[in-house]
mmCIF file of N, CA, C and O in Angstrom:
data_model
loop_
_atom_site.group_PDB
_atom_site.id
_atom_site.type_symbol
_atom_site.label_atom_id
_atom_site.label_comp_id
_atom_site.label_asym_id
_atom_site.label_seq_id
_atom_site.Cartn_x
_atom_site.Cartn_y
_atom_site.Cartn_z
ATOM 1 N N UNK M 28 -0.212 -9.191 -5.992
ATOM 2 C CA UNK M 28 -0.784 -8.153 -5.177
ATOM 3 C C UNK M 28 -1.071 -8.699 -3.787
ATOM 4 O O UNK M 28 -0.784 -8.053 -2.782
ATOM 5 N N UNK M 29 -1.641 -9.925 -3.742
ATOM 6 C CA UNK M 29 -1.951 -10.529 -2.465
ATOM 7 C C UNK M 29 -0.673 -10.764 -1.653
ATOM 8 O O UNK M 29 -0.651 -10.556 -0.439
ATOM 9 N N UNK M 30 0.400 -11.174 -2.329
ATOM 10 C CA UNK M 30 1.659 -11.400 -1.628
ATOM 11 C C UNK M 30 2.198 -10.088 -1.064
ATOM 12 O O UNK M 30 2.767 -10.073 0.026
ATOM 13 N N UNK M 31 2.029 -8.984 -1.767
ATOM 14 C CA UNK M 31 2.503 -7.695 -1.282
ATOM 15 C C UNK M 31 1.762 -7.284 -0.020
ATOM 16 O O UNK M 31 2.383 -6.881 0.968
ATOM 17 N N UNK M 32 0.443 -7.415 -0.033
ATOM 18 C CA UNK M 32 -0.329 -7.049 1.147
ATOM 19 C C UNK M 32 -0.046 -7.987 2.318
ATOM 20 O O UNK M 32 0.048 -7.541 3.457
ATOM 21 N N UNK M 33 0.099 -9.283 2.035
ATOM 22 C CA UNK M 33 0.413 -10.222 3.104
ATOM 23 C C UNK M 33 1.792 -9.937 3.683
ATOM 24 O O UNK M 33 1.983 -9.950 4.896
ATOM 25 N N UNK M 34 2.760 -9.643 2.822
ATOM 26 C CA UNK M 34 4.095 -9.293 3.294
ATOM 27 C C UNK M 34 4.086 -8.025 4.120
ATOM 28 O O UNK M 34 4.767 -7.929 5.147
ATOM 29 N N UNK M 35 3.309 -7.049 3.683
ATOM 30 C CA UNK M 35 3.184 -5.801 4.441
ATOM 31 C C UNK M 35 2.575 -6.078 5.807
ATOM 32 O O UNK M 35 3.045 -5.575 6.833
ATOM 33 N N UNK M 36 1.528 -6.907 5.862
ATOM 34 C CA UNK M 36 0.865 -7.242 7.120
ATOM 35 C C UNK M 36 1.823 -7.971 8.064
ATOM 36 O O UNK M 36 1.903 -7.652 9.249
ATOM 37 N N UNK M 37 2.558 -8.947 7.544
ATOM 38 C CA UNK M 37 3.502 -9.696 8.377
ATOM 39 C C UNK M 37 4.595 -8.773 8.889
ATOM 40 O O UNK M 37 4.982 -8.834 10.057
ATOM 41 N N UNK M 38 5.106 -7.902 8.046
ATOM 42 C CA UNK M 38 6.158 -6.965 8.456
ATOM 43 C C UNK M 38 5.660 -6.036 9.554
ATOM 44 O O UNK M 38 6.348 -5.792 10.539
ATOM 45 N N UNK M 39 4.460 -5.496 9.384
ATOM 46 C CA UNK M 39 3.900 -4.606 10.403
ATOM 47 C C UNK M 39 3.651 -5.363 11.699
ATOM 48 O O UNK M 39 3.862 -4.816 12.785
ATOM 49 N N UNK M 40 3.212 -6.621 11.629
ATOM 50 C CA UNK M 40 2.995 -7.424 12.831
ATOM 51 C C UNK M 40 4.297 -7.649 13.572
ATOM 52 O O UNK M 40 4.353 -7.552 14.802
ATOM 53 N N UNK M 41 5.361 -7.966 12.827
ATOM 54 C CA UNK M 41 6.663 -8.180 13.466
ATOM 55 C C UNK M 41 7.174 -6.890 14.088
ATOM 56 O O UNK M 41 7.749 -6.914 15.172
ATOM 57 N N UNK M 42 6.966 -5.763 13.421
ATOM 58 C CA UNK M 42 7.389 -4.488 13.987
ATOM 59 C C UNK M 42 6.607 -4.149 15.245
ATOM 60 O O UNK M 42 7.157 -3.642 16.208
ATOM 61 N N UNK M 43 5.318 -4.464 15.254
ATOM 62 C CA UNK M 43 4.497 -4.170 16.419
ATOM 63 C C UNK M 43 4.937 -5.018 17.607
ATOM 64 O O UNK M 43 5.017 -4.522 18.727
ATOM 65 N N UNK M 44 5.259 -6.295 17.369
ATOM 66 C CA UNK M 44 5.749 -7.150 18.448
ATOM 67 C C UNK M 44 7.081 -6.629 18.973
ATOM 68 O O UNK M 44 7.333 -6.634 20.172
ATOM 69 N N UNK M 45 7.952 -6.162 18.078
ATOM 70 C CA UNK M 45 9.237 -5.600 18.486
ATOM 71 C C UNK M 45 9.020 -4.334 19.304
ATOM 72 O O UNK M 45 9.691 -4.118 20.312
ATOM 73 N N UNK M 46 8.067 -3.510 18.909
ATOM 74 C CA UNK M 46 7.773 -2.280 19.639
ATOM 75 C C UNK M 46 7.246 -2.597 21.037
ATOM 76 O O UNK M 46 7.611 -1.950 22.013
ATOM 77 N N UNK M 47 6.397 -3.625 21.132
ATOM 78 C CA UNK M 47 5.832 -3.992 22.426
ATOM 79 C C UNK M 47 6.891 -4.545 23.372
ATOM 80 O O UNK M 47 6.843 -4.300 24.570
ATOM 81 N N UNK M 48 7.853 -5.305 22.848
ATOM 82 C CA UNK M 48 8.856 -5.923 23.710
ATOM 83 C C UNK M 48 9.983 -4.973 24.074
ATOM 84 O O UNK M 48 10.481 -4.995 25.193
ATOM 85 N N UNK M 49 10.410 -4.122 23.159
ATOM 86 C CA UNK M 49 11.544 -3.234 23.420
ATOM 87 C C UNK M 49 11.130 -1.814 23.752
ATOM 88 O O UNK M 49 11.921 -1.062 24.302
ATOM 89 N N UNK M 50 9.920 -1.435 23.407
ATOM 90 C CA UNK M 50 9.481 -0.079 23.652
ATOM 91 C C UNK M 50 9.984 0.910 22.616
ATOM 92 O O UNK M 50 9.735 2.102 22.712
ATOM 93 N N UNK M 51 10.723 0.431 21.619
ATOM 94 C CA UNK M 51 11.250 1.299 20.574
ATOM 95 C C UNK M 51 10.462 1.075 19.294
ATOM 96 O O UNK M 51 10.117 -0.053 18.960
ATOM 97 N N UNK M 52 10.229 2.138 18.582
ATOM 98 C CA UNK M 52 9.587 2.013 17.273
ATOM 99 C C UNK M 52 10.638 1.650 16.248
ATOM 100 O O UNK M 52 11.766 2.112 16.325
ATOM 101 N N UNK M 53 10.259 0.839 15.300
ATOM 102 C CA UNK M 53 11.194 0.477 14.242
ATOM 103 C C UNK M 53 11.515 1.667 13.364
ATOM 104 O O UNK M 53 10.694 2.564 13.183
ATOM 105 N N UNK M 54 12.714 1.727 12.841
ATOM 106 C CA UNK M 54 13.106 2.853 12.004
ATOM 107 C C UNK M 54 12.402 2.843 10.654
ATOM 108 O O UNK M 54 12.357 3.854 9.964
ATOM 109 N N UNK M 55 11.829 1.712 10.285
ATOM 110 C CA UNK M 55 11.143 1.627 8.989
ATOM 111 C C UNK M 55 9.649 1.893 9.112
ATOM 112 O O UNK M 55 8.935 1.846 8.119
ATOM 113 N N UNK M 56 9.193 2.192 10.306
ATOM 114 C CA UNK M 56 7.755 2.303 10.544
ATOM 115 C C UNK M 56 7.095 3.329 9.625
ATOM 116 O O UNK M 56 6.131 3.033 8.936
ATOM 117 N N UNK M 57 7.610 4.523 9.578
ATOM 118 C CA UNK M 57 7.005 5.564 8.756
ATOM 119 C C UNK M 57 7.247 5.315 7.275
ATOM 120 O O UNK M 57 6.335 5.450 6.458
ATOM 121 N N UNK M 58 8.477 4.928 6.930
ATOM 122 C CA UNK M 58 8.791 4.699 5.515
ATOM 123 C C UNK M 58 7.958 3.565 4.937
ATOM 124 O O UNK M 58 7.499 3.654 3.810
ATOM 125 N N UNK M 59 7.760 2.501 5.698
ATOM 126 C CA UNK M 59 6.980 1.375 5.183
ATOM 127 C C UNK M 59 5.522 1.757 5.001
ATOM 128 O O UNK M 59 4.878 1.309 4.075
ATOM 129 N N UNK M 60 4.986 2.599 5.893
ATOM 130 C CA UNK M 60 3.595 3.020 5.750
ATOM 131 C C UNK M 60 3.394 3.808 4.466
ATOM 132 O O UNK M 60 2.393 3.656 3.790
ATOM 133 N N UNK M 61 4.348 4.643 4.121
ATOM 134 C CA UNK M 61 4.225 5.475 2.926
ATOM 135 C C UNK M 61 4.523 4.680 1.657
ATOM 136 O O UNK M 61 3.822 4.771 0.657
ATOM 137 N N UNK M 62 5.575 3.856 1.695
ATOM 138 C CA UNK M 62 6.056 3.208 0.472
ATOM 139 C C UNK M 62 5.411 1.870 0.176
ATOM 140 O O UNK M 62 5.574 1.349 -0.912
ATOM 141 N N UNK M 63 4.664 1.303 1.100
ATOM 142 C CA UNK M 63 4.171 -0.060 0.910
ATOM 143 C C UNK M 63 3.237 -0.197 -0.279
ATOM 144 O O UNK M 63 3.323 -1.173 -1.018
ATOM 145 N N UNK M 64 2.349 0.732 -0.461
ATOM 146 C CA UNK M 64 1.387 0.595 -1.546
ATOM 147 C C UNK M 64 1.898 1.135 -2.869
ATOM 148 O O UNK M 64 1.435 0.722 -3.920
ATOM 149 N N UNK M 65 2.854 2.054 -2.845
ATOM 150 C CA UNK M 65 3.349 2.612 -4.092
ATOM 151 C C UNK M 65 4.484 1.792 -4.687
ATOM 152 O O UNK M 65 4.591 1.649 -5.886
ATOM 153 N N UNK M 66 5.359 1.267 -3.846
ATOM 154 C CA UNK M 66 6.451 0.427 -4.343
ATOM 155 C C UNK M 66 6.948 -0.432 -3.204
ATOM 156 O O UNK M 66 6.803 -0.105 -2.049
ATOM 157 N N UNK M 67 7.539 -1.535 -3.541
ATOM 158 C CA UNK M 67 8.051 -2.467 -2.544
ATOM 159 C C UNK M 67 9.528 -2.184 -2.353
ATOM 160 O O UNK M 67 10.331 -2.358 -3.256
ATOM 161 N N UNK M 68 9.905 -1.736 -1.168
ATOM 162 C CA UNK M 68 11.285 -1.358 -0.891
ATOM 163 C C UNK M 68 12.084 -2.593 -0.470
ATOM 164 O O UNK M 68 12.241 -2.890 0.700
ATOM 165 N N UNK M 69 12.566 -3.330 -1.452
ATOM 166 C CA UNK M 69 13.261 -4.584 -1.194
ATOM 167 C C UNK M 69 14.558 -4.363 -0.429
ATOM 168 O O UNK M 69 14.917 -5.139 0.448
ATOM 169 N N UNK M 70 15.257 -3.293 -0.752
ATOM 170 C CA UNK M 70 16.558 -3.071 -0.129
ATOM 171 C C UNK M 70 16.454 -2.646 1.326
ATOM 172 O O UNK M 70 17.432 -2.704 2.047
ATOM 173 N N UNK M 71 15.290 -2.227 1.808
ATOM 174 C CA UNK M 71 15.172 -1.753 3.187
ATOM 175 C C UNK M 71 14.453 -2.725 4.107
ATOM 176 O O UNK M 71 14.353 -2.462 5.283
ATOM 177 N N UNK M 72 13.962 -3.813 3.615
ATOM 178 C CA UNK M 72 13.233 -4.745 4.464
ATOM 179 C C UNK M 72 13.909 -6.107 4.481
ATOM 180 O O UNK M 72 14.354 -6.599 3.451
ATOM 181 N N UNK M 73 13.989 -6.717 5.649
ATOM 182 C CA UNK M 73 14.587 -8.046 5.732
ATOM 183 C C UNK M 73 13.611 -9.169 5.405
ATOM 184 O O UNK M 73 13.961 -10.330 5.477
ATOM 185 N N UNK M 74 12.380 -8.845 5.055
ATOM 186 C CA UNK M 74 11.355 -9.840 4.786
ATOM 187 C C UNK M 74 11.633 -10.555 3.476
ATOM 188 O O UNK M 74 11.822 -9.923 2.447
ATOM 189 N N UNK M 75 11.667 -11.876 3.514
ATOM 190 C CA UNK M 75 11.925 -12.665 2.314
ATOM 191 C C UNK M 75 10.823 -13.702 2.146
ATOM 192 O O UNK M 75 10.244 -14.165 3.109
ATOM 193 N N UNK M 76 10.578 -14.084 0.907
ATOM 194 C CA UNK M 76 9.565 -15.081 0.600
ATOM 195 C C UNK M 76 10.248 -16.401 0.290
ATOM 196 O O UNK M 76 11.143 -16.462 -0.544
ATOM 197 N N UNK M 77 9.808 -17.441 0.970
ATOM 198 C CA UNK M 77 10.325 -18.782 0.717
ATOM 199 C C UNK M 77 9.274 -19.514 -0.129
ATOM 200 O O UNK M 77 8.170 -19.772 0.333
ATOM 201 N N UNK M 78 9.599 -19.841 -1.381
ATOM 202 C CA UNK M 78 8.589 -20.474 -2.244
ATOM 203 C C UNK M 78 8.268 -21.894 -1.786
ATOM 204 O O UNK M 78 9.142 -22.640 -1.344
ATOM 205 N N UNK M 79 7.008 -22.253 -1.898
ATOM 206 C CA UNK M 79 6.584 -23.601 -1.534
ATOM 207 C C UNK M 79 6.863 -24.567 -2.694
ATOM 208 O O UNK M 79 7.155 -24.148 -3.813
ATOM 209 N N UNK M 80 6.772 -25.836 -2.397
ATOM 210 C CA UNK M 80 6.974 -26.849 -3.449
ATOM 211 C C UNK M 80 5.902 -26.722 -4.525
ATOM 212 O O UNK M 80 6.185 -26.894 -5.706
ATOM 213 N N UNK M 81 4.678 -26.418 -4.112
ATOM 214 C CA UNK M 81 3.598 -26.256 -5.084
ATOM 215 C C UNK M 81 3.865 -25.075 -6.010
ATOM 216 O O UNK M 81 3.578 -25.132 -7.203
ATOM 217 N N UNK M 82 4.461 -24.015 -5.484
ATOM 218 C CA UNK M 82 4.791 -22.867 -6.328
ATOM 219 C C UNK M 82 5.875 -23.211 -7.339
ATOM 220 O O UNK M 82 5.852 -22.735 -8.467
ATOM 221 N N UNK M 83 6.827 -24.034 -6.920
ATOM 222 C CA UNK M 83 7.876 -24.459 -7.850
ATOM 223 C C UNK M 83 7.301 -25.344 -8.956
ATOM 224 O O UNK M 83 7.664 -25.205 -10.130
ATOM 225 N N UNK M 84 6.392 -26.233 -8.583
ATOM 226 C CA UNK M 84 5.719 -27.084 -9.578
ATOM 227 C C UNK M 84 4.886 -26.209 -10.514
ATOM 228 O O UNK M 84 4.867 -26.423 -11.732
ATOM 229 N N UNK M 85 4.209 -25.210 -9.944
ATOM 230 C CA UNK M 85 3.394 -24.301 -10.741
ATOM 231 C C UNK M 85 4.237 -23.546 -11.762
ATOM 232 O O UNK M 85 3.841 -23.396 -12.919
ATOM 233 N N UNK M 86 5.399 -23.077 -11.355
ATOM 234 C CA UNK M 86 6.280 -22.370 -12.289
ATOM 235 C C UNK M 86 6.705 -23.281 -13.430
ATOM 236 O O UNK M 86 6.718 -22.876 -14.601
ATOM 237 N N UNK M 87 7.033 -24.524 -13.106
ATOM 238 C CA UNK M 87 7.395 -25.495 -14.137
ATOM 239 C C UNK M 87 6.232 -25.726 -15.097
ATOM 240 O O UNK M 87 6.425 -25.769 -16.322
ATOM 241 N N UNK M 88 5.025 -25.875 -14.552
ATOM 242 C CA UNK M 88 3.850 -26.080 -15.405
ATOM 243 C C UNK M 88 3.572 -24.854 -16.284
ATOM 244 O O UNK M 88 3.162 -24.996 -17.437
ATOM 245 N N UNK M 89 3.792 -23.661 -15.747
ATOM 246 C CA UNK M 89 3.570 -22.459 -16.549
ATOM 247 C C UNK M 89 4.526 -22.389 -17.736
ATOM 248 O O UNK M 89 4.112 -22.076 -18.852
ATOM 249 N N UNK M 90 5.799 -22.702 -17.487
ATOM 250 C CA UNK M 90 6.757 -22.706 -18.596
ATOM 251 C C UNK M 90 6.429 -23.817 -19.600
ATOM 252 O O UNK M 90 6.548 -23.610 -20.818
ATOM 253 N N UNK M 91 6.025 -24.974 -19.098
ATOM 254 C CA UNK M 91 5.678 -26.076 -19.998
ATOM 255 C C UNK M 91 4.437 -25.747 -20.823
ATOM 256 O O UNK M 91 4.379 -26.060 -22.020
ATOM 257 N N UNK M 92 3.446 -25.109 -20.215
ATOM 258 C CA UNK M 92 2.236 -24.720 -20.950
ATOM 259 C C UNK M 92 2.564 -23.680 -22.018
ATOM 260 O O UNK M 92 2.034 -23.735 -23.136
ATOM 261 N N UNK M 93 3.439 -22.752 -21.671
ATOM 262 C CA UNK M 93 3.833 -21.743 -22.657
ATOM 263 C C UNK M 93 4.584 -22.396 -23.820
ATOM 264 O O UNK M 93 4.319 -22.095 -24.990
ATOM 265 N N UNK M 94 5.503 -23.295 -23.508
ATOM 266 C CA UNK M 94 6.260 -23.975 -24.564
ATOM 267 C C UNK M 94 5.349 -24.846 -25.415
ATOM 268 O O UNK M 94 5.480 -24.881 -26.645
ATOM 269 N N UNK M 95 4.407 -25.552 -24.778
ATOM 270 C CA UNK M 95 3.483 -26.401 -25.533
ATOM 271 C C UNK M 95 2.580 -25.556 -26.431
ATOM 272 O O UNK M 95 2.286 -25.943 -27.560
ATOM 273 N N UNK M 96 2.162 -24.394 -25.944
ATOM 274 C CA UNK M 96 1.322 -23.516 -26.754
ATOM 275 C C UNK M 96 2.057 -22.954 -27.955
ATOM 276 O O UNK M 96 1.484 -22.798 -29.034
ATOM 277 N N UNK M 97 3.342 -22.660 -27.763
ATOM 278 C CA UNK M 97 4.139 -22.141 -28.878
ATOM 279 C C UNK M 97 4.452 -23.239 -29.881
ATOM 280 O O UNK M 97 4.403 -23.030 -31.092
ATOM 281 N N UNK M 98 4.771 -24.433 -29.377
ATOM 282 C CA UNK M 98 5.178 -25.533 -30.264
ATOM 283 C C UNK M 98 4.007 -26.290 -30.879
ATOM 284 O O UNK M 98 4.205 -27.044 -31.832
ATOM 285 N N UNK M 99 2.817 -26.111 -30.352
ATOM 286 C CA UNK M 99 1.663 -26.878 -30.836
ATOM 287 C C UNK M 99 1.389 -26.659 -32.320
ATOM 288 O O UNK M 99 1.203 -27.629 -33.045
ATOM 289 N N UNK M 100 1.397 -25.429 -32.835
ATOM 290 C CA UNK M 100 1.157 -25.282 -34.278
ATOM 291 C C UNK M 100 2.298 -25.828 -35.139
ATOM 292 O O UNK M 100 2.082 -26.270 -36.265
ATOM 293 N N UNK M 101 3.499 -25.799 -34.592
ATOM 294 C CA UNK M 101 4.649 -26.266 -35.366
ATOM 295 C C UNK M 101 4.777 -27.780 -35.401
ATOM 296 O O UNK M 101 5.018 -28.371 -36.444
ATOM 297 N N UNK M 102 4.638 -28.407 -34.242
ATOM 298 C CA UNK M 102 4.905 -29.844 -34.138
ATOM 299 C C UNK M 102 3.666 -30.685 -33.857
ATOM 300 O O UNK M 102 3.692 -31.892 -34.030
ATOM 301 N N UNK M 103 2.601 -30.069 -33.372
ATOM 302 C CA UNK M 103 1.384 -30.818 -33.070
ATOM 303 C C UNK M 103 1.563 -31.817 -31.944
ATOM 304 O O UNK M 103 1.030 -32.925 -32.001
ATOM 305 N N UNK M 104 2.337 -31.443 -30.917
ATOM 306 C CA UNK M 104 2.607 -32.352 -29.799
ATOM 307 C C UNK M 104 1.323 -32.694 -29.058
ATOM 308 O O UNK M 104 1.062 -33.850 -28.746
ATOM 309 N N UNK M 105 0.506 -31.691 -28.776
ATOM 310 C CA UNK M 105 -0.765 -31.879 -28.082
ATOM 311 C C UNK M 105 -1.901 -31.439 -28.995
ATOM 312 O O UNK M 105 -1.740 -30.540 -29.816
ATOM 313 N N UNK M 106 -3.055 -32.054 -28.809
ATOM 314 C CA UNK M 106 -4.238 -31.585 -29.526
ATOM 315 C C UNK M 106 -4.742 -30.331 -28.816
ATOM 316 O O UNK M 106 -4.314 -30.004 -27.704
ATOM 317 N N UNK M 107 -5.660 -29.646 -29.442
ATOM 318 C CA UNK M 107 -6.204 -28.415 -28.852
ATOM 319 C C UNK M 107 -6.921 -28.705 -27.537
ATOM 320 O O UNK M 107 -6.840 -27.931 -26.577
ATOM 321 N N UNK M 108 -7.608 -29.834 -27.461
ATOM 322 C CA UNK M 108 -8.319 -30.211 -26.237
ATOM 323 C C UNK M 108 -7.323 -30.522 -25.124
ATOM 324 O O UNK M 108 -7.493 -30.085 -23.972
ATOM 325 N N UNK M 109 -6.276 -31.272 -25.433
ATOM 326 C CA UNK M 109 -5.260 -31.584 -24.431
ATOM 327 C C UNK M 109 -4.566 -30.324 -23.938
ATOM 328 O O UNK M 109 -4.309 -30.173 -22.741
ATOM 329 N N UNK M 110 -4.270 -29.416 -24.844
ATOM 330 C CA UNK M 110 -3.637 -28.162 -24.463
ATOM 331 C C UNK M 110 -4.558 -27.328 -23.584
ATOM 332 O O UNK M 110 -4.112 -26.704 -22.619
ATOM 333 N N UNK M 111 -5.843 -27.352 -23.887
ATOM 334 C CA UNK M 111 -6.812 -26.638 -23.065
ATOM 335 C C UNK M 111 -6.848 -27.207 -21.645
ATOM 336 O O UNK M 111 -6.840 -26.453 -20.669
ATOM 337 N N UNK M 112 -6.896 -28.527 -21.510
ATOM 338 C CA UNK M 112 -6.872 -29.152 -20.183
ATOM 339 C C UNK M 112 -5.575 -28.846 -19.446
ATOM 340 O O UNK M 112 -5.565 -28.628 -18.238
ATOM 341 N N UNK M 113 -4.471 -28.844 -20.168
ATOM 342 C CA UNK M 113 -3.180 -28.544 -19.556
ATOM 343 C C UNK M 113 -3.143 -27.113 -19.024
ATOM 344 O O UNK M 113 -2.616 -26.851 -17.942
ATOM 345 N N UNK M 114 -3.735 -26.190 -19.778
ATOM 346 C CA UNK M 114 -3.807 -24.790 -19.318
ATOM 347 C C UNK M 114 -4.708 -24.661 -18.094
ATOM 348 O O UNK M 114 -4.398 -23.893 -17.169
ATOM 349 N N UNK M 115 -5.807 -25.410 -18.051
ATOM 350 C CA UNK M 115 -6.671 -25.381 -16.874
ATOM 351 C C UNK M 115 -5.972 -25.976 -15.654
ATOM 352 O O UNK M 115 -6.146 -25.491 -14.526
ATOM 353 N N UNK M 116 -5.185 -27.016 -15.855
ATOM 354 C CA UNK M 116 -4.401 -27.595 -14.764
ATOM 355 C C UNK M 116 -3.404 -26.575 -14.232
ATOM 356 O O UNK M 116 -3.242 -26.413 -13.015
ATOM 357 N N UNK M 117 -2.759 -25.862 -15.132
ATOM 358 C CA UNK M 117 -1.807 -24.828 -14.735
ATOM 359 C C UNK M 117 -2.513 -23.713 -13.974
ATOM 360 O O UNK M 117 -2.000 -23.219 -12.960
ATOM 361 N N UNK M 118 -3.679 -23.317 -14.423
ATOM 362 C CA UNK M 118 -4.445 -22.272 -13.727
ATOM 363 C C UNK M 118 -4.854 -22.727 -12.328
ATOM 364 O O UNK M 118 -4.800 -21.950 -11.369
ATOM 365 N N UNK M 119 -5.235 -23.991 -12.203
ATOM 366 C CA UNK M 119 -5.626 -24.523 -10.893
ATOM 367 C C UNK M 119 -4.443 -24.533 -9.921
ATOM 368 O O UNK M 119 -4.596 -24.188 -8.741
ATOM 369 N N UNK M 120 -3.271 -24.901 -10.404
ATOM 370 C CA UNK M 120 -2.107 -24.885 -9.515
ATOM 371 C C UNK M 120 -1.688 -23.458 -9.175
ATOM 372 O O UNK M 120 -1.177 -23.209 -8.084
ATOM 373 N N UNK M 121 -1.921 -22.518 -10.081
ATOM 374 C CA UNK M 121 -1.613 -21.118 -9.788
ATOM 375 C C UNK M 121 -2.489 -20.611 -8.647
ATOM 376 O O UNK M 121 -2.000 -19.984 -7.698
ATOM 377 N N UNK M 122 -3.769 -20.886 -8.718
ATOM 378 C CA UNK M 122 -4.691 -20.444 -7.671
ATOM 379 C C UNK M 122 -4.381 -21.144 -6.348
ATOM 380 O O UNK M 122 -4.301 -20.509 -5.294
ATOM 381 N N UNK M 123 -4.166 -22.449 -6.397
ATOM 382 C CA UNK M 123 -3.903 -23.179 -5.157
ATOM 383 C C UNK M 123 -2.557 -22.810 -4.544
ATOM 384 O O UNK M 123 -2.420 -22.783 -3.320
ATOM 385 N N UNK M 124 -1.565 -22.496 -5.358
ATOM 386 C CA UNK M 124 -0.283 -22.098 -4.780
ATOM 387 C C UNK M 124 -0.368 -20.717 -4.145
ATOM 388 O O UNK M 124 0.371 -20.424 -3.206
ATOM 389 N N UNK M 125 -1.270 -19.868 -4.616
ATOM 390 C CA UNK M 125 -1.418 -18.557 -3.984
ATOM 391 C C UNK M 125 -2.004 -18.687 -2.582
ATOM 392 O O UNK M 125 -1.720 -17.872 -1.709
ATOM 393 N N UNK M 126 -2.800 -19.728 -2.340
ATOM 394 C CA UNK M 126 -3.367 -19.948 -1.007
ATOM 395 C C UNK M 126 -2.307 -20.330 0.016
ATOM 396 O O UNK M 126 -2.520 -20.142 1.212
ATOM 397 N N UNK M 127 -1.180 -20.860 -0.422
ATOM 398 C CA UNK M 127 -0.134 -21.235 0.531
ATOM 399 C C UNK M 127 0.548 -20.017 1.134
ATOM 400 O O UNK M 127 1.187 -20.123 2.174
ATOM 401 N N UNK M 128 0.404 -18.853 0.511
ATOM 402 C CA UNK M 128 1.025 -17.638 1.021
ATOM 403 C C UNK M 128 0.110 -16.832 1.928
ATOM 404 O O UNK M 128 0.560 -15.886 2.559
ATOM 405 N N UNK M 129 -1.155 -17.179 2.017
ATOM 406 C CA UNK M 129 -2.110 -16.359 2.753
ATOM 407 C C UNK M 129 -1.811 -16.325 4.257
ATOM 408 O O UNK M 129 -1.871 -15.290 4.885
ATOM 409 N N UNK M 130 -1.437 -17.436 4.842
ATOM 410 C CA UNK M 130 -1.191 -17.465 6.279
ATOM 411 C C UNK M 130 0.057 -16.722 6.706
ATOM 412 O O UNK M 130 0.241 -16.440 7.882
ATOM 413 N N UNK M 131 0.925 -16.385 5.777
ATOM 414 C CA UNK M 131 2.144 -15.681 6.123
ATOM 415 C C UNK M 131 3.288 -16.587 6.510
ATOM 416 O O UNK M 131 4.340 -16.125 6.918
ATOM 417 N N UNK M 132 3.104 -17.911 6.401
ATOM 418 C CA UNK M 132 4.160 -18.851 6.779
ATOM 419 C C UNK M 132 5.328 -18.840 5.818
ATOM 420 O O UNK M 132 6.417 -19.262 6.167
ATOM 421 N N UNK M 133 5.114 -18.365 4.597
ATOM 422 C CA UNK M 133 6.193 -18.350 3.595
ATOM 423 C C UNK M 133 7.109 -17.160 3.763
ATOM 424 O O UNK M 133 8.156 -17.104 3.138
ATOM 425 N N UNK M 134 6.727 -16.226 4.627
ATOM 426 C CA UNK M 134 7.551 -15.025 4.817
ATOM 427 C C UNK M 134 8.456 -15.219 6.019
ATOM 428 O O UNK M 134 8.013 -15.606 7.076
ATOM 429 N N UNK M 135 9.736 -14.951 5.821
ATOM 430 C CA UNK M 135 10.681 -15.093 6.921
ATOM 431 C C UNK M 135 11.340 -13.773 7.233
ATOM 432 O O UNK M 135 11.349 -12.866 6.482
#
């Protein structure tokens, strides 16, 4: 949700700068205002998200935590305490990776 609002803000900022420099309103101005909160119009916007290294590590940790949670009763790879710490580590990287998108630097 935060990424959607940040992407919307960055897109509107870029459109406003374009309007100020060229004097023309962007053709997506009205459509983006209406569609931004109801659905994300991927096919009409050139805005793309570039994932950070922390986000890639976070995705790997999420898949590993899911696999460890599924395999733990079968194989006993991790104890319940170790699995709990691993899940907290994954949660911490999820929260910290979301902060890398707040400034809008990941949007191109």
